[in-house]
PDB file of C-alpha atoms in Angstrom:
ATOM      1  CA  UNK A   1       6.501 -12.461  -8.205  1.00  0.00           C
ATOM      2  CA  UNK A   2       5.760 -10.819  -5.139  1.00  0.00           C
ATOM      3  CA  UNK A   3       7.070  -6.869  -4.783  1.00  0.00           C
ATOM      4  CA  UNK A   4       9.713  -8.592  -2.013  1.00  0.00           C
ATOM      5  CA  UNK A   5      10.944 -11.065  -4.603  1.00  0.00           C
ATOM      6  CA  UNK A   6      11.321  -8.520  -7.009  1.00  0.00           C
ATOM      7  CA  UNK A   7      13.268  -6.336  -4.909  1.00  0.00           C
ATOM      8  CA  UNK A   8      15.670  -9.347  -3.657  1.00  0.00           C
ATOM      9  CA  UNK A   9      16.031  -9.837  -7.243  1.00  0.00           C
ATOM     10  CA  UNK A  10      17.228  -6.259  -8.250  1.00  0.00           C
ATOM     11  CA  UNK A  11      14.592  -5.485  -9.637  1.00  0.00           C
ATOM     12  CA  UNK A  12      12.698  -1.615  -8.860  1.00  0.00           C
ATOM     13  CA  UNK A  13       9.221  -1.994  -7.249  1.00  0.00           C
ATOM     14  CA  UNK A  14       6.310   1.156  -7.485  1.00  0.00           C
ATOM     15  CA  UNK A  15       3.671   1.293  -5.296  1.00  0.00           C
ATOM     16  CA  UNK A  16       0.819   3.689  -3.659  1.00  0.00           C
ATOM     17  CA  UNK A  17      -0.341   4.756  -0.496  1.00  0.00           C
ATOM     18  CA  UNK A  18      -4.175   3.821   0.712  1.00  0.00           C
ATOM     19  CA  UNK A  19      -5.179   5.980   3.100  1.00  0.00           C
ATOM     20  CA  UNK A  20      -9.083   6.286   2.660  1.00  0.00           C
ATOM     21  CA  UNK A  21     -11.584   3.897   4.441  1.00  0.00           C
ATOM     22  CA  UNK A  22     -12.463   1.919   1.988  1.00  0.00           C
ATOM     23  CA  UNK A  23     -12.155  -1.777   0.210  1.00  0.00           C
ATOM     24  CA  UNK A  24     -13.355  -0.611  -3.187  1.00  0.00           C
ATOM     25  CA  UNK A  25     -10.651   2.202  -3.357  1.00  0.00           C
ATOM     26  CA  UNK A  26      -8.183  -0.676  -2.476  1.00  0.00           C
ATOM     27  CA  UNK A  27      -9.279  -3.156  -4.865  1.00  0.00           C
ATOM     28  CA  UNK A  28      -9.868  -0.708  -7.069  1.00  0.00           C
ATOM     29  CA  UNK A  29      -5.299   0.297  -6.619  1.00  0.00           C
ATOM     30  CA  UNK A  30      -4.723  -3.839  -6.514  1.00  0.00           C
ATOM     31  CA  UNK A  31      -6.248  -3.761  -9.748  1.00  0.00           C
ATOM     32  CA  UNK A  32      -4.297  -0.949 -11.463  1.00  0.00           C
ATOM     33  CA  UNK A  33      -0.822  -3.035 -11.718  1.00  0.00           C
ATOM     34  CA  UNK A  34       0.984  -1.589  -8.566  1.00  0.00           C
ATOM     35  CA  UNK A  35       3.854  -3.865  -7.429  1.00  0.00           C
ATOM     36  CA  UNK A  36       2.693  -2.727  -3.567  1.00  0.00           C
ATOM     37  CA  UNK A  37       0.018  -1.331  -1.942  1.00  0.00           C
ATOM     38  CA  UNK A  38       1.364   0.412   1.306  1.00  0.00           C
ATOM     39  CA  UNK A  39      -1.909   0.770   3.719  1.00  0.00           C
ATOM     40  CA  UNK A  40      -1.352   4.040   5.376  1.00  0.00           C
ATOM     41  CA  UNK A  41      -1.944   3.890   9.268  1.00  0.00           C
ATOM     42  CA  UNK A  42       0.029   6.775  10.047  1.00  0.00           C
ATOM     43  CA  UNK A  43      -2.012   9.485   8.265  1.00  0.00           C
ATOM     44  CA  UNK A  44      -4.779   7.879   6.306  1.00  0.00           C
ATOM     45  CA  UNK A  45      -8.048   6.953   7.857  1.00  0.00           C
ATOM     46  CA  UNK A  46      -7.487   3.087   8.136  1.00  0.00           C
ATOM     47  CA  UNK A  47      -8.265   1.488  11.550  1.00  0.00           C
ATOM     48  CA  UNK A  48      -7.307  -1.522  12.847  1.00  0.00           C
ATOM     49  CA  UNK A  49     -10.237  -3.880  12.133  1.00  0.00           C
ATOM     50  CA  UNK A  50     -10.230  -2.108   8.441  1.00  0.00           C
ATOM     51  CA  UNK A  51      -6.765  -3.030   7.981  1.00  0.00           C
ATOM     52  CA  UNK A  52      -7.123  -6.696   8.062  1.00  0.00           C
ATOM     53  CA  UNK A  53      -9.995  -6.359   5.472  1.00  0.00           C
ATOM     54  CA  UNK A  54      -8.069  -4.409   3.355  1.00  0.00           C
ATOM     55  CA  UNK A  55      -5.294  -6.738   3.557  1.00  0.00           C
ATOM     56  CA  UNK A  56      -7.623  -9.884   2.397  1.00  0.00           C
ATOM     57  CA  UNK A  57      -9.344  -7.806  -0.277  1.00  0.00           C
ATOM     58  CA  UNK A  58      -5.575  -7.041  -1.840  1.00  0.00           C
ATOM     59  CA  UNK A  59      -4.456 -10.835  -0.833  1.00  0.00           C
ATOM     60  CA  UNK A  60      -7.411 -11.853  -2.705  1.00  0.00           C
ATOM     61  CA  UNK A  61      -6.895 -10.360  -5.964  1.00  0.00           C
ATOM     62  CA  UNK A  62      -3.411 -11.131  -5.973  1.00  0.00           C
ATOM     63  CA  UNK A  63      -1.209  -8.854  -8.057  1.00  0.00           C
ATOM     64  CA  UNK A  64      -0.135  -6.174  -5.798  1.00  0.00           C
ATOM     65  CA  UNK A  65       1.559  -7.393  -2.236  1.00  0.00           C
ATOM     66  CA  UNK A  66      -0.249  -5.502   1.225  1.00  0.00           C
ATOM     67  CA  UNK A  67       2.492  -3.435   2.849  1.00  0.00           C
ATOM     68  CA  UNK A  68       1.695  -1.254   6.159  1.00  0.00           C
ATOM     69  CA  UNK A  69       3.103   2.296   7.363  1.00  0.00           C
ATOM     70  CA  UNK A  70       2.562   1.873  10.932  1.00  0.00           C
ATOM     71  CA  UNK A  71       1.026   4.804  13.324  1.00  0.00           C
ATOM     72  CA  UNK A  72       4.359   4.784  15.172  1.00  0.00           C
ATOM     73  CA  UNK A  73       7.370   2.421  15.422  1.00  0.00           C
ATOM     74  CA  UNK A  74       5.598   0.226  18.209  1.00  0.00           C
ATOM     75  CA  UNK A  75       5.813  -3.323  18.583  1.00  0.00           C
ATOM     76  CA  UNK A  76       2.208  -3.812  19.115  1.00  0.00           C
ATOM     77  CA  UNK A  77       1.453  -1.860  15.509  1.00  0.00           C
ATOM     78  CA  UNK A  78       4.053  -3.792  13.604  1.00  0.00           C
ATOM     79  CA  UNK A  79       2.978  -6.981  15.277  1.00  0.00           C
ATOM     80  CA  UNK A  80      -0.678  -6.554  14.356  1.00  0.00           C
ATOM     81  CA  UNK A  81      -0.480  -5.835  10.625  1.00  0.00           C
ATOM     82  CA  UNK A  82       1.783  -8.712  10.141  1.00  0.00           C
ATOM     83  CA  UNK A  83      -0.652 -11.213  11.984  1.00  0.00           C
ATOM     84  CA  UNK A  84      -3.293  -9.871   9.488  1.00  0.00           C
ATOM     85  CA  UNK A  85      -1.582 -10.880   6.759  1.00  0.00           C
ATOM     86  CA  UNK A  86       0.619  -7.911   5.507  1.00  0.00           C
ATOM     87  CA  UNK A  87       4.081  -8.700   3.867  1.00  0.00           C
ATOM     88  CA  UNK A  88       5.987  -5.695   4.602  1.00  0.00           C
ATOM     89  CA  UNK A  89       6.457  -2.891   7.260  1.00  0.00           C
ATOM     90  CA  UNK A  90       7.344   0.589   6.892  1.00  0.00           C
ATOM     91  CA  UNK A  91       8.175   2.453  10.422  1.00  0.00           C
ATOM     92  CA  UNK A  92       8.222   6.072  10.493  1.00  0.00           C
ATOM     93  CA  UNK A  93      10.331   8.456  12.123  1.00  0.00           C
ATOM     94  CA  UNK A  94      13.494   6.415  12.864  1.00  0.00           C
ATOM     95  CA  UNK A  95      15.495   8.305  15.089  1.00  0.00           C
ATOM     96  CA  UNK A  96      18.642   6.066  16.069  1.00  0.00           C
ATOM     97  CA  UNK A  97      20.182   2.520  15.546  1.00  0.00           C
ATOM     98  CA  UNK A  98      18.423   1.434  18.738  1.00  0.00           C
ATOM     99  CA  UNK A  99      14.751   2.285  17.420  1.00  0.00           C
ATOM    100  CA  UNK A 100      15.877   0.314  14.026  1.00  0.00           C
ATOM    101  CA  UNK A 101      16.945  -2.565  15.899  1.00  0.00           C
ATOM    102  CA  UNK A 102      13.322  -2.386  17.916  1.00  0.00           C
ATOM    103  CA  UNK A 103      11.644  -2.710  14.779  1.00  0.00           C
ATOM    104  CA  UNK A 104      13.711  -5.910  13.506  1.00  0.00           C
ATOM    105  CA  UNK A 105      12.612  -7.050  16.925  1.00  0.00           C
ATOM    106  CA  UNK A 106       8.681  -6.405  16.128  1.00  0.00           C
ATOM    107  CA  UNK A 107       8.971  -8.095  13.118  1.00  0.00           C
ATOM    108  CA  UNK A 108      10.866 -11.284  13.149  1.00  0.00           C
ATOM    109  CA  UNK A 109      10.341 -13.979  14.983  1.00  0.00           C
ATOM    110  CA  UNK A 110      13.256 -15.423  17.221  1.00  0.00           C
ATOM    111  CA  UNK A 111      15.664 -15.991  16.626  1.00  0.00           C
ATOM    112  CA  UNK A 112      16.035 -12.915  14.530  1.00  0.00           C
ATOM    113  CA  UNK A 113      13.708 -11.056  16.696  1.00  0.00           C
ATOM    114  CA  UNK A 114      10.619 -10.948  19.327  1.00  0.00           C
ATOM    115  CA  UNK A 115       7.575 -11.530  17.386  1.00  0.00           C
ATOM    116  CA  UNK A 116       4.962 -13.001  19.435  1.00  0.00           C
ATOM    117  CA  UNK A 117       3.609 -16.031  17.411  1.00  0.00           C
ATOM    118  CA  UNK A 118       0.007 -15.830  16.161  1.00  0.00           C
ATOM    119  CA  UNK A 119      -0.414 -15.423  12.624  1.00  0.00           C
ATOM    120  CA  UNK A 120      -4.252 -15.409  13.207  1.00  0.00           C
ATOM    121  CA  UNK A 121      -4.695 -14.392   9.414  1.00  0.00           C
ATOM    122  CA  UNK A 122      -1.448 -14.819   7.954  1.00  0.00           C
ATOM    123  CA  UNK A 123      -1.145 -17.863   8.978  1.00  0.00           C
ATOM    124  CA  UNK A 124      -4.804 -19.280   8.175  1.00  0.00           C
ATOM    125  CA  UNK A 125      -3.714 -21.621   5.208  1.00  0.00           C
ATOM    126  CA  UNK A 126      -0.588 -23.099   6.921  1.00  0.00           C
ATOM    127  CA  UNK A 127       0.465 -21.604  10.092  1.00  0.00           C
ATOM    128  CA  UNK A 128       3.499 -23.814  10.498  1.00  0.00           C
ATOM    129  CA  UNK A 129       5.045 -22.998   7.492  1.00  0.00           C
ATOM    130  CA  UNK A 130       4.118 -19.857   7.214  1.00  0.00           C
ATOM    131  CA  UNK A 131       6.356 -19.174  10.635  1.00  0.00           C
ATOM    132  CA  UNK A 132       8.972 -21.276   8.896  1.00  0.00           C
ATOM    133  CA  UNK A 133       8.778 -18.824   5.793  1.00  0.00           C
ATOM    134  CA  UNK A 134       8.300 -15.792   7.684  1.00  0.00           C
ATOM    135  CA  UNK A 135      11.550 -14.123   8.722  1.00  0.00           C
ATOM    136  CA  UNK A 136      12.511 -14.729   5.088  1.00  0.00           C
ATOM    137  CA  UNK A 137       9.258 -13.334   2.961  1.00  0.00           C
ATOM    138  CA  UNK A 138       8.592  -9.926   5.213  1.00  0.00           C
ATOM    139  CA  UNK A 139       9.968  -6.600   4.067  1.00  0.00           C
ATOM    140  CA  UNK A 140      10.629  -4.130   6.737  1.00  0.00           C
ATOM    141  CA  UNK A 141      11.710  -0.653   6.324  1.00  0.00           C
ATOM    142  CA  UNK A 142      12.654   2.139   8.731  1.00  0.00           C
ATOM    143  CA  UNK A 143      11.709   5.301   7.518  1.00  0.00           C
ATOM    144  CA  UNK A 144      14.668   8.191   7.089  1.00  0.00           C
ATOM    145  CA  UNK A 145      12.933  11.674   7.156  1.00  0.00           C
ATOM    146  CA  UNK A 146      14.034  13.356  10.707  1.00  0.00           C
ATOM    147  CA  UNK A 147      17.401  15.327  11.604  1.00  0.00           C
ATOM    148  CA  UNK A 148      18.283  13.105  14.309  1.00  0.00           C
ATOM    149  CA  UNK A 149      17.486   9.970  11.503  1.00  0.00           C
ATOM    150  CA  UNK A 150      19.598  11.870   8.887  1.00  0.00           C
ATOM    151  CA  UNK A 151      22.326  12.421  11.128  1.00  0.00           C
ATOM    152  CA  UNK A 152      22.585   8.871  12.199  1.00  0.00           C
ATOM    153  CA  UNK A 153      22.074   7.483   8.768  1.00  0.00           C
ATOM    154  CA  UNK A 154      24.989   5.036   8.468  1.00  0.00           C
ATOM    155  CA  UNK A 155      23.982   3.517  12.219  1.00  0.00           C
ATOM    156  CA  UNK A 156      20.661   3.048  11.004  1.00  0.00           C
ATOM    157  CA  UNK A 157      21.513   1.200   7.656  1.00  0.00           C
ATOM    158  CA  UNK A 158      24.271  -1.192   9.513  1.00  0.00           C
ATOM    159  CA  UNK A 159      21.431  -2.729  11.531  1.00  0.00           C
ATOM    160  CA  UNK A 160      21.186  -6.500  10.841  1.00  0.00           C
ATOM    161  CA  UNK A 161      17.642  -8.211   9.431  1.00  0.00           C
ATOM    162  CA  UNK A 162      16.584  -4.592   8.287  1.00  0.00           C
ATOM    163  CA  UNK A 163      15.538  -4.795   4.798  1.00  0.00           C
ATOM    164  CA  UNK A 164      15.181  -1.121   3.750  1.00  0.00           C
ATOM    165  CA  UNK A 165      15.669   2.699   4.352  1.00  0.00           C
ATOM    166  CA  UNK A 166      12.469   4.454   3.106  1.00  0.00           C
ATOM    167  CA  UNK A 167      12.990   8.582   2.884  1.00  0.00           C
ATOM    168  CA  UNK A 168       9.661  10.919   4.388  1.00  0.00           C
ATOM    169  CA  UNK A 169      11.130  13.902   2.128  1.00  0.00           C
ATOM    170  CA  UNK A 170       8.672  16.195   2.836  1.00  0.00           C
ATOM    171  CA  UNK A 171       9.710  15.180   6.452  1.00  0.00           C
ATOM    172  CA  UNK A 172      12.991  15.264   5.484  1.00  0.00           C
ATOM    173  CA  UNK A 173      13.269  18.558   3.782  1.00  0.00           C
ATOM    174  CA  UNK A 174      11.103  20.501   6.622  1.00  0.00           C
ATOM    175  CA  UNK A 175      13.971  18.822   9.365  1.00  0.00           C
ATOM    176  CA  UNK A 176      17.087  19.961   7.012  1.00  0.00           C
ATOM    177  CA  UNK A 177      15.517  23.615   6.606  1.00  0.00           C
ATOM    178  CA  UNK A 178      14.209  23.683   3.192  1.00  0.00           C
ATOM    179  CA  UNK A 179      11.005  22.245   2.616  1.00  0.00           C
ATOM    180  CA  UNK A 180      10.402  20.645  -0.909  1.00  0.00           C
ATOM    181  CA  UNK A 181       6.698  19.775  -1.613  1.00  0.00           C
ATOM    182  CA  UNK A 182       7.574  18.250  -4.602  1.00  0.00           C
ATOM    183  CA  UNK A 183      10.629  17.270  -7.009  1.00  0.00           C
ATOM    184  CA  UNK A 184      13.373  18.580  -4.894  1.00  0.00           C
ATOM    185  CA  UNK A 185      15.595  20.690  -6.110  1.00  0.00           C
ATOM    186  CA  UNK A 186      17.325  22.489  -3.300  1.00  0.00           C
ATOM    187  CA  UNK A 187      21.279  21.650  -3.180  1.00  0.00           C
ATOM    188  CA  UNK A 188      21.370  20.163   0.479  1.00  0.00           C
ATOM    189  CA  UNK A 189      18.046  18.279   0.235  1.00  0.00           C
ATOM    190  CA  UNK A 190      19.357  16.766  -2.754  1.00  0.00           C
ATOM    191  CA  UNK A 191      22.526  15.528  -1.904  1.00  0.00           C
ATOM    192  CA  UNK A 192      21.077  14.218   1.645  1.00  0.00           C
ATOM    193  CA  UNK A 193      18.537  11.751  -0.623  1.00  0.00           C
ATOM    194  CA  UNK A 194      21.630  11.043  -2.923  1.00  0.00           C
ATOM    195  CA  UNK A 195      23.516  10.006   0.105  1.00  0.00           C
ATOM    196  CA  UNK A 196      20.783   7.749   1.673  1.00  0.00           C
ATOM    197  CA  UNK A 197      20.780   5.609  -1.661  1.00  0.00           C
ATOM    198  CA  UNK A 198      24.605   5.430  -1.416  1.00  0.00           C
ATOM    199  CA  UNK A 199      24.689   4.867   2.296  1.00  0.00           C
ATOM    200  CA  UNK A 200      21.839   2.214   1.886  1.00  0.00           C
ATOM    201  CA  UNK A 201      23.682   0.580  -0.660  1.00  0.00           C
ATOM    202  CA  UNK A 202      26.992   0.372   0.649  1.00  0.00           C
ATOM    203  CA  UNK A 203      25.349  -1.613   3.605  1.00  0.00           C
ATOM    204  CA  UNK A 204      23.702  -4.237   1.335  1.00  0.00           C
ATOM    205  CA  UNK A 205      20.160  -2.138   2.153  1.00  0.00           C
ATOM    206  CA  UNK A 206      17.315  -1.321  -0.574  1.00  0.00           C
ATOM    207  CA  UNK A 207      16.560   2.692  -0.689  1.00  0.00           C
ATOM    208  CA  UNK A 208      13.600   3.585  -0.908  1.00  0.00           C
ATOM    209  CA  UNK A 209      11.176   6.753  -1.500  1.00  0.00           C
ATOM    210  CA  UNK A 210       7.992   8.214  -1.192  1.00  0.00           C
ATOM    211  CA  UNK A 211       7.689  10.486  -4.294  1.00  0.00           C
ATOM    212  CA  UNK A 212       4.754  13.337  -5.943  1.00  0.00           C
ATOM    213  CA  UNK A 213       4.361  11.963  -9.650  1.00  0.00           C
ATOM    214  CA  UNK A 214       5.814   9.034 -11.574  1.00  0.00           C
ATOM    215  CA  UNK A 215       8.257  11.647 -12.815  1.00  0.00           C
ATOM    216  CA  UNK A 216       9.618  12.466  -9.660  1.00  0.00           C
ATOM    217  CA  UNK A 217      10.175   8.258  -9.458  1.00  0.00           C
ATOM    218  CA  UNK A 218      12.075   8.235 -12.576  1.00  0.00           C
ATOM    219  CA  UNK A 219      14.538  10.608 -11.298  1.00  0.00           C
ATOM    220  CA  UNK A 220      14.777   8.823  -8.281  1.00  0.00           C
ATOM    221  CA  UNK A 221      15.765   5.499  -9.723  1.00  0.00           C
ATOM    222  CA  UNK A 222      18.060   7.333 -11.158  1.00  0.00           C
ATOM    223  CA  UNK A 223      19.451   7.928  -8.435  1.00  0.00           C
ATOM    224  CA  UNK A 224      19.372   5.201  -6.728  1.00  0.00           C
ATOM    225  CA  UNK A 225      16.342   4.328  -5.057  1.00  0.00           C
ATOM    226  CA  UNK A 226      15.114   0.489  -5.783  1.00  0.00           C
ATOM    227  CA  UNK A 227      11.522   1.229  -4.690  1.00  0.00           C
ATOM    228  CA  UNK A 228       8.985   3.697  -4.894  1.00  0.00           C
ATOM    229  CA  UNK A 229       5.165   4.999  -3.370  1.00  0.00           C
ATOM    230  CA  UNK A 230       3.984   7.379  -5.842  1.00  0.00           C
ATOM    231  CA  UNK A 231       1.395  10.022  -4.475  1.00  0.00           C
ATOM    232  CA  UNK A 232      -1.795   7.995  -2.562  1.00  0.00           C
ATOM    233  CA  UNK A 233      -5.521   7.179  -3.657  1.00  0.00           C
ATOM    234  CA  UNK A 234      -6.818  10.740  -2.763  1.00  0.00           C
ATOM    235  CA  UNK A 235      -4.785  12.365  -4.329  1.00  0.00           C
ATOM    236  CA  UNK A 236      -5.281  10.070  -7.940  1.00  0.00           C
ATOM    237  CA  UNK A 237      -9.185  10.967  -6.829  1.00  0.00           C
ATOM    238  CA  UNK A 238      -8.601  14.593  -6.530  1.00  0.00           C
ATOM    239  CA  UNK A 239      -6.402  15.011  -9.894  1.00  0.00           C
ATOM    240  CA  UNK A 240      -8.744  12.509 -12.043  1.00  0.00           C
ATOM    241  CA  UNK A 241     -11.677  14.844 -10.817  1.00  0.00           C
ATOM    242  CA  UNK A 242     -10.132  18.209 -11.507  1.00  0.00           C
ATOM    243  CA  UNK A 243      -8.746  16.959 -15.006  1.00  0.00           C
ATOM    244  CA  UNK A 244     -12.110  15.778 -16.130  1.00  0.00           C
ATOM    245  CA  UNK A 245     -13.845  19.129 -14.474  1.00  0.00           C
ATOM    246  CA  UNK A 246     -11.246  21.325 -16.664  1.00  0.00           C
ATOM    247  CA  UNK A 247     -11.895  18.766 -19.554  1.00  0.00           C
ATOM    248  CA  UNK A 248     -15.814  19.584 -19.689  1.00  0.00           C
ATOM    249  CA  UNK A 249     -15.700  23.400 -19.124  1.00  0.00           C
ATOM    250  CA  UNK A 250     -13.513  23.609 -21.972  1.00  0.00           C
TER     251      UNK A 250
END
């Protein structure tokens, strides 16, 4: 079951972010029983010729489904990573209802939407039905983490074909005042990620949340959230090193 199935089922969906250069490290994270792989274009080091790889290398193993943070929330991004194959969409910085609706546009095909047609990889088995399956089978989120997103929360989750609200709370936190690294804990940051789930909810949305450790996930389905990125490849690289470092010099 793909991590889109499993959300449209209920069901709670954890991921990763990739944002190093390279196709072991992503095989490596298919491997390693992730429901999604989100392939981090906004602050990782993945370009767009890279991304498509990636993409096959994950479609090719099979068990974890190739999401995409785009750079920005541009049509020609989102347009891009979807014609190489990737399932789902995560836009960051989502200011307004209008730059929602923008990315529904980038992402379905009419008439939900204005996706040019040319699913040069997606489409390689059976372009045809693959267009016919499309609208249907991609995720797309719009990412909740500025003041101006915050504050226009309920416009944002009302818009029609969007699948998600994804919270930035680092993001978040720094544009409400009170920066929180890690599992927040200051009163205003959060009830404003207690209110996204609810809001997100209450408009037939799926909430979800970038998060430190699988601890800070736990409490977040908890409170709501349906899906999860926990931490990103370096940072798994630089903890496993440091661990096994301490562990020697003992």
């Amino acid at each position: 079951m793909s991590a889109v199935q499993t959300l449209r089922a209920g069901g709670f969906a954890v991921g990763t972010m990739i944002m190093t250069d390279s196709m072991l490290t992503a095989e490596i994270a298919a491997r390693s029983g992730f429901d999604f792989l989100c392939l981090d274009r906004q602050h990782g080091l993945i370009d767009d010729a890279l991304l498509w790889r990636q993409i096959a290398a994950i479609g090719a193993i099979g068990k974890a489904s190739p999401w995409v943070r785009v750079p920005w929330n541009t049509a020609a991004d989102a347009m891009r990573a979807l014609d190489g194959g990737a399932t789902g969409i995560i836009a960051p910085m989502v200011n307004n209802r209008d730059e929602a609706e923008a990315l529904v546009r980038a992402c379905r095909y009419p008439p939900a939407g204005e996706r040019s047609w040319g699913p040069v990889r997606a489409g390689l088995d059976d372009p045809f039905g693959y267009t016919e399956r499309a609208n249907d089978e991609t995720f797309v989120a719009a990412m909740i983490e500025t003041k101006d997103g915050y504050e226009n929360l309920e416009d944002i989750a009302a818009t029609e074909h969007l699948d998600a609200l994804f919270v930035g709370p680092n993001d978040l936190s720094l544009a409400l005042g009170h920066w929180q690294p890690a599992m927040p804990t200051e009163d205003g940051v959060v009830a404003a990620l207690k209110r996204i789930a609810e809001v997100a909810q209450a408009h037939g949305k799926i909430a979800g949340i970038h998060c430190s450790d699988a601890a800070m996930a736990r409490a977040m389905r908890d409170w709501g959230y349906r899906f999860v990125t926990i931490a990103a490849d370096i940072a798994f690289l630089r903890q496993a090193a440091a661990a096994t470092v301490d562990d020697a010099r003992k």
